[in-house]
CSV table of C-alpha atoms in Angstrom, one decimal:
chain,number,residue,atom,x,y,z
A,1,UNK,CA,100.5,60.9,109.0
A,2,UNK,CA,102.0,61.6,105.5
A,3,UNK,CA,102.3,65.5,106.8
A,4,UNK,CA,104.3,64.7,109.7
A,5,UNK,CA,106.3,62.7,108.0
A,6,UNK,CA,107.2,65.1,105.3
A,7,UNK,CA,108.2,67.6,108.1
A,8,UNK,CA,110.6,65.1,109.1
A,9,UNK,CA,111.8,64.3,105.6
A,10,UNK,CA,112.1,67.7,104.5
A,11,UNK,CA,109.6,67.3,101.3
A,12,UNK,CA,108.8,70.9,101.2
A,13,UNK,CA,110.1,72.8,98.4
A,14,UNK,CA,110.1,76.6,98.0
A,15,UNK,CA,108.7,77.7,94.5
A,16,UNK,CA,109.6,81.4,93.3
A,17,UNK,CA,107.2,83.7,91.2
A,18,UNK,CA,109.0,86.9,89.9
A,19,UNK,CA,107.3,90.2,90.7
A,20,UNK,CA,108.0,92.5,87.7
A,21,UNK,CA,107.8,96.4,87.7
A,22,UNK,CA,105.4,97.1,85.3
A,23,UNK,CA,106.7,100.8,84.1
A,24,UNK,CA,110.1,99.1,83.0
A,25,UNK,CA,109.6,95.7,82.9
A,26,UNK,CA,112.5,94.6,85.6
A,27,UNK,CA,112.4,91.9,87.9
A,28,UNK,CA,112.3,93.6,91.3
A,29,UNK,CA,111.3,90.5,93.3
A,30,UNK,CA,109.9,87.5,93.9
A,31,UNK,CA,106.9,86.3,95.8
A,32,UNK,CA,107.8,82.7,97.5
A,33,UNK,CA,105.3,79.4,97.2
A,34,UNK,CA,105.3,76.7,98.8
A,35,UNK,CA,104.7,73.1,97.4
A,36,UNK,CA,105.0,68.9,98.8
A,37,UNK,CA,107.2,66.7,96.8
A,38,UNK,CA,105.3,63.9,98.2
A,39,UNK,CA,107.0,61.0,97.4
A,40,UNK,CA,104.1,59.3,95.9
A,41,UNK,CA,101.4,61.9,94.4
A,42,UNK,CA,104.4,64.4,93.1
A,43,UNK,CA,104.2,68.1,93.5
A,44,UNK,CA,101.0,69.2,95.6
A,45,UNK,CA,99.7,73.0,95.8
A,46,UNK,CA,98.8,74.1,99.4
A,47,UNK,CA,95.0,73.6,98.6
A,48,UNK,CA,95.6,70.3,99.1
A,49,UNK,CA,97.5,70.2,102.4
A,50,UNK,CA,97.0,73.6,104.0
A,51,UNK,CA,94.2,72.8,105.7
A,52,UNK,CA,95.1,69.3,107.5
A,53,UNK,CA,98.6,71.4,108.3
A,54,UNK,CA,96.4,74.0,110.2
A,55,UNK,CA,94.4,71.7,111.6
A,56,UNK,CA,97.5,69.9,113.3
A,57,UNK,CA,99.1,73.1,114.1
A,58,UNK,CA,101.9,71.8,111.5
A,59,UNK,CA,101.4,75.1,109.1
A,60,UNK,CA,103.2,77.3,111.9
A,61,UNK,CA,106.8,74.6,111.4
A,62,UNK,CA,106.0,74.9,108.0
A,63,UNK,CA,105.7,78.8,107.1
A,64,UNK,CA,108.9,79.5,109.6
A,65,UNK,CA,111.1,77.2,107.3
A,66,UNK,CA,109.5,78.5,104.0
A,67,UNK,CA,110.4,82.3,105.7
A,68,UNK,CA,113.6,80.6,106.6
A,69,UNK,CA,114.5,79.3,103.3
A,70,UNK,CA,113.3,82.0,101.3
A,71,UNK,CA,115.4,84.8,103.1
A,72,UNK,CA,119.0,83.1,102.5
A,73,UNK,CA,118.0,82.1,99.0
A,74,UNK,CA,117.2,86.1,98.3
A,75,UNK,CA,120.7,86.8,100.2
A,76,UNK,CA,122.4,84.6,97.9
A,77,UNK,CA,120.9,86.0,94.8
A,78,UNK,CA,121.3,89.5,96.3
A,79,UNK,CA,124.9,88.7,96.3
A,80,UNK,CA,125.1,87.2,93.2
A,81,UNK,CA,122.9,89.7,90.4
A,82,UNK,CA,123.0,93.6,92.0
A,83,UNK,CA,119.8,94.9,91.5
A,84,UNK,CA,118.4,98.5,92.2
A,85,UNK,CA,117.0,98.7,94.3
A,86,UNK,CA,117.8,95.1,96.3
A,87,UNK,CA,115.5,92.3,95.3
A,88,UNK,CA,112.5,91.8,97.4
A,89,UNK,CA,111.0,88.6,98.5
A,90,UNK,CA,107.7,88.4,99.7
A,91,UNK,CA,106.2,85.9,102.0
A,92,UNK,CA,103.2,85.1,103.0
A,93,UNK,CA,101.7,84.2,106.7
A,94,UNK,CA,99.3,82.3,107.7
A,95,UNK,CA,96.3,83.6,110.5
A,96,UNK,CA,98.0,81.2,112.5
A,97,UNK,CA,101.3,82.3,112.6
A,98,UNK,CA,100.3,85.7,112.6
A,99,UNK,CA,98.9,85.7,116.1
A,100,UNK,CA,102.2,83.7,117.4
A,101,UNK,CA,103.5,86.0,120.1
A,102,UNK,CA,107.2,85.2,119.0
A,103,UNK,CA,106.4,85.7,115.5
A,104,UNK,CA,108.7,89.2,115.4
A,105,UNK,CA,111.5,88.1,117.3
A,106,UNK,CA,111.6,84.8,115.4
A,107,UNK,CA,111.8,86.9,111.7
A,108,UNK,CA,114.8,89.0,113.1
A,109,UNK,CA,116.2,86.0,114.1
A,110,UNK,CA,115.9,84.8,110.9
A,111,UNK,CA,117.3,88.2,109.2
A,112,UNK,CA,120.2,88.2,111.6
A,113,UNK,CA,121.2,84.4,110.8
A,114,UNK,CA,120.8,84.5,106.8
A,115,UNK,CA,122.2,88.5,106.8
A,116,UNK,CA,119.0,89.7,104.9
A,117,UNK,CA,117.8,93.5,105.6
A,118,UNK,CA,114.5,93.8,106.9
A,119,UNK,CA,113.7,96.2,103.5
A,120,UNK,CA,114.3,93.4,101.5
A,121,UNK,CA,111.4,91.3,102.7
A,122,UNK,CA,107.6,91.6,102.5
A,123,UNK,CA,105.1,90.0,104.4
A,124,UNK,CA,102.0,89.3,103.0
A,125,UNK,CA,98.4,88.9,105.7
A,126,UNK,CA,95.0,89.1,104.6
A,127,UNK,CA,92.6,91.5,105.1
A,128,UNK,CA,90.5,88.6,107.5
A,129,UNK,CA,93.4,88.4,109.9
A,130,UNK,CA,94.0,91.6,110.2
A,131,UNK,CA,90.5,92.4,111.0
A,132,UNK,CA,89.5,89.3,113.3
A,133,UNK,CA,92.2,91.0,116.2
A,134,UNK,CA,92.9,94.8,115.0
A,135,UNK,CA,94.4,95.7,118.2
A,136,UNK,CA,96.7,92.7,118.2
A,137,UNK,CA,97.4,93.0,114.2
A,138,UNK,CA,98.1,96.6,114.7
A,139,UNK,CA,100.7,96.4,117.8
A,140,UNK,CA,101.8,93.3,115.4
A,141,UNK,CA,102.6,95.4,112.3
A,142,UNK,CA,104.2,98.3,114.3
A,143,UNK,CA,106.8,95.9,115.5
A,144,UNK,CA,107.2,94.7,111.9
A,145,UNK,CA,107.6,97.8,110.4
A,146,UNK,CA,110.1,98.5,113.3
A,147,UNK,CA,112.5,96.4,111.6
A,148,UNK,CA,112.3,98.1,107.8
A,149,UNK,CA,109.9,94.6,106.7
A,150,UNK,CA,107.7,95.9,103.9
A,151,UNK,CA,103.7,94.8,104.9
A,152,UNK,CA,101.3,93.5,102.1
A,153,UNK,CA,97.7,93.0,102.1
A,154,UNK,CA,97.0,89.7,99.7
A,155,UNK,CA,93.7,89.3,97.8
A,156,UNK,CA,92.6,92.6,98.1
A,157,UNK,CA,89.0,93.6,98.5
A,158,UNK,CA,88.0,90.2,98.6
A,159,UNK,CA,88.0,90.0,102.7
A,160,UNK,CA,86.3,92.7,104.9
A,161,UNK,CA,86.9,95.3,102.5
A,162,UNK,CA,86.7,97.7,105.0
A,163,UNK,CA,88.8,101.0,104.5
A,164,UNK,CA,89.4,102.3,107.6
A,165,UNK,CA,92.3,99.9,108.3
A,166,UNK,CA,93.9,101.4,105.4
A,167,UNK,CA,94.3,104.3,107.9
A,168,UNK,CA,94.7,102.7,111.0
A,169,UNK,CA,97.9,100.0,110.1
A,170,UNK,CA,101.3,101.1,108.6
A,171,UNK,CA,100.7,98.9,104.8
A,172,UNK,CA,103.0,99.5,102.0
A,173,UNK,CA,101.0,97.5,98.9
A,174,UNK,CA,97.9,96.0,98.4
A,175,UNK,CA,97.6,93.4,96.1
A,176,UNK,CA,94.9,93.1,93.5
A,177,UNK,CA,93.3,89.6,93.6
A,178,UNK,CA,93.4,87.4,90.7
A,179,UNK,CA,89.4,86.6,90.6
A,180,UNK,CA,89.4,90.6,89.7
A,181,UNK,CA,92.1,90.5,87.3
A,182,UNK,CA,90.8,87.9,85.6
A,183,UNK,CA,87.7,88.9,84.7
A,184,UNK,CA,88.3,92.9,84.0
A,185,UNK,CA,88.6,92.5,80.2
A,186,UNK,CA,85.0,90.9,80.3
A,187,UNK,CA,83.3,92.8,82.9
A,188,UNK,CA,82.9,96.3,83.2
A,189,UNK,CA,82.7,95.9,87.7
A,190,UNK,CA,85.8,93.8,88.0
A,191,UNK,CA,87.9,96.3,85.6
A,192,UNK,CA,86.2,99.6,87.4
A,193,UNK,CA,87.6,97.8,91.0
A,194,UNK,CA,90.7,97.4,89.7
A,195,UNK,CA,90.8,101.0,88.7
A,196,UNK,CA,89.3,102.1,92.0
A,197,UNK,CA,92.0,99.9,93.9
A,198,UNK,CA,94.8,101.4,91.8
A,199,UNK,CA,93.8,104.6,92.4
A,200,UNK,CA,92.9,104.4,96.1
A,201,UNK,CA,96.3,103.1,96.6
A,202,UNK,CA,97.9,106.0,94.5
A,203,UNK,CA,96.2,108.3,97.0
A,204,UNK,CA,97.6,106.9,99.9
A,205,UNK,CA,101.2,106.7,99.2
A,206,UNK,CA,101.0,102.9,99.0
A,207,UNK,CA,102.1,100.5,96.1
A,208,UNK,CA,100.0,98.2,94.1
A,209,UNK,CA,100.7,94.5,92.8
A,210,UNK,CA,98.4,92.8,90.6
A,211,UNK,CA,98.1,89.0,90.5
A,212,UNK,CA,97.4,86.3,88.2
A,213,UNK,CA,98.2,87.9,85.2
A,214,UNK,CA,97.8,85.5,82.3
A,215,UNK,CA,97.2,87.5,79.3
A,216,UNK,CA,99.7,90.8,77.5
A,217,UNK,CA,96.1,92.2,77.2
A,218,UNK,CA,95.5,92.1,80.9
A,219,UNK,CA,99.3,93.6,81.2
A,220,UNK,CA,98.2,96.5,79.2
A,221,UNK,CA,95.3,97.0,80.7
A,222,UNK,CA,97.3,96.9,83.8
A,223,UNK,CA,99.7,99.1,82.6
A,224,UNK,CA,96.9,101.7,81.7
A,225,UNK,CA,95.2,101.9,85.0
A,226,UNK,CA,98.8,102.7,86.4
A,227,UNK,CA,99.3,99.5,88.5
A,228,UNK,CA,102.7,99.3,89.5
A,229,UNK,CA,103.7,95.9,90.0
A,230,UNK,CA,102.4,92.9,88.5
A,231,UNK,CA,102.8,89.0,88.7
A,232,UNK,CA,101.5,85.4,87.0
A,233,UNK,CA,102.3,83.2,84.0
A,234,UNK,CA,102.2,85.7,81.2
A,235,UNK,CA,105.5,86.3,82.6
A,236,UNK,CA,106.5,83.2,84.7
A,237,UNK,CA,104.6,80.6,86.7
A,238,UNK,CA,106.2,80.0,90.1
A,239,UNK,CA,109.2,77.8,89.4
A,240,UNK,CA,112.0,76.1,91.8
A,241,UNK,CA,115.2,77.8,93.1
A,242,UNK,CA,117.0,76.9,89.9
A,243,UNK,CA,114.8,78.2,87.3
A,244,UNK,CA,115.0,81.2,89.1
A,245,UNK,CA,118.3,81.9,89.2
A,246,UNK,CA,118.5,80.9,85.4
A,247,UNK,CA,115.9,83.5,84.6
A,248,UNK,CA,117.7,85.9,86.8
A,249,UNK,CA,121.2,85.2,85.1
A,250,UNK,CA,119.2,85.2,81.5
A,251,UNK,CA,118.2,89.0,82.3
A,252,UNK,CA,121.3,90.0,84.0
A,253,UNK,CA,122.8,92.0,81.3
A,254,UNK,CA,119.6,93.3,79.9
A,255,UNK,CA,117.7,97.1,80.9
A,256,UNK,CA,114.2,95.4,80.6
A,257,UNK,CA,113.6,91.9,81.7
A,258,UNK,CA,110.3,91.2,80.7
A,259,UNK,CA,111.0,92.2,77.2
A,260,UNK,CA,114.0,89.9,77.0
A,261,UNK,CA,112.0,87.3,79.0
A,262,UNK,CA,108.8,87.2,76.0
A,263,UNK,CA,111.7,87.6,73.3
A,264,UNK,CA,113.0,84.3,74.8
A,265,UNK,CA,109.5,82.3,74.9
A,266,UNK,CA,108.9,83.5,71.7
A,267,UNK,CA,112.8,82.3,70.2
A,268,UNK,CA,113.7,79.6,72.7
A,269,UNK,CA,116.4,78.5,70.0
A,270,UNK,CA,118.3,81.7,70.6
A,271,UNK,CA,118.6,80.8,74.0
């Protein structure tokens, strides 16, 4: 009952996590989140309502407005900071929305009505939905890809883990999960998939993103195993539209973000 009504009230808020370039530390995009101001219980994280919002077939209502929302908000920063190339924004769908029929036409709908290029947005699936229907996914993608959208595969080799779709659909990045980035300082498998992912991806022409970064040491390590994209609170937890756009106009006039964005954590009072 609460999740309907928050459709109705427009609780949802869109949360932005910068996605940094780890060769020279600029801000090429952001990967969008979404979270419930419930007007009770606060800010709540998808874990806590994803599942009731698939249940109810709400989470299809709900990732079109977070697409939606995060497409003119990347517009209006496009137009506002010139980046090069364009910021990217990636979003992520849901198996559900995935295998809606109209899902392609509504996306260039939403292009066409908030002016956003196709190139300038990312969709992020799972290796699981991709795999439950590969004929459908793969028809799915093509039509994607028809329109410039960048594809992403989220939590990498977590899923199936099978290669040959690596082969068989048009992907542009695959993102390392954060249960392997986590633990590849202290274990000698988790570092050595990393590697193998990084590498595999090199191979193929595709890009790489590495999540849930918390530590510079996990940066480094990162940075040594030639990832080329990376994301998480050691440089920004996902934050609302405004803090975005503040740490956007804070970099603005500087070559390498991240370093001015650690200078600034380290000397807030020279803010």
């Amino acid at each position: 009952t609460d999740l309907r009504r928050a459709i109705a009230r427009n609780e949802f808020r869109t949360y932005y996590q910068p996605i940094v370039s780890i060769s020279d530390g600029r801000i090429c995009g952001f990967e969008v989140l979404v979270r419930w101001q419930h007007p009770e219980r606060g800010i709540l994280l998808p874990g806590e309502f994803s599942h009731v919002a698939v249940e109810m077939g709400a989470i299809i209502q709900i990732d079109r407005w977070v697409a939606e929302e995060a497409c003119r908000q990347l517009r209006a920063w496009q137009n506002a900071y010139r980046h090069t190339p364009p910021l990217n924004v990636s979003v992520n769908i849901s198996g559900t929305q995935f295998m809606q029929p109209d899902l392609v036409t509504r996306i260039d709908h939403i292009l066409r009505s908030t002016g956003l290029y196709g190139r300038s947005l990312t969709i992020e699936v799972t290796e699981s939905v991709l795999m439950e229907n590969a004929q459908y996914a793969a028809e799915m993608l093509d039509q994607l890809r028809a329109l410039d959208i960048g594809i992403s595969i989220d939590d990498f080799g977590t899923g199936y883990s099978s290669l040959a779709y690596l082969r068989r659909f048009k992907i542009d990045t695959l993102k390392i999960d954060y249960s392997f980035v986590s633990r590849m300082l202290a274990d000698e498998e988790s570092s050595e998939i990393v590697r193998t992912i990084t590498t595999l991806a090199g191979n193929l022409g595709k890009q790489t993103v590495a999540e849930g970064v918390e530590t510079r040491s996990q940066f480094e390590a990162l940075q040594k195993f030639n990832v080329d994209r990376v994301q998480g609170i050691f440089i920004s937890p996902p934050v609302p539209p405004e803090e975005a756009e503040a740490l956007l106009e804070s970099t603005s006039s500087t070559d390498n973000h991240l370093k001015k964005i650690l200078d600034d954590r380290m000397h807030p009072e020279t803010n």
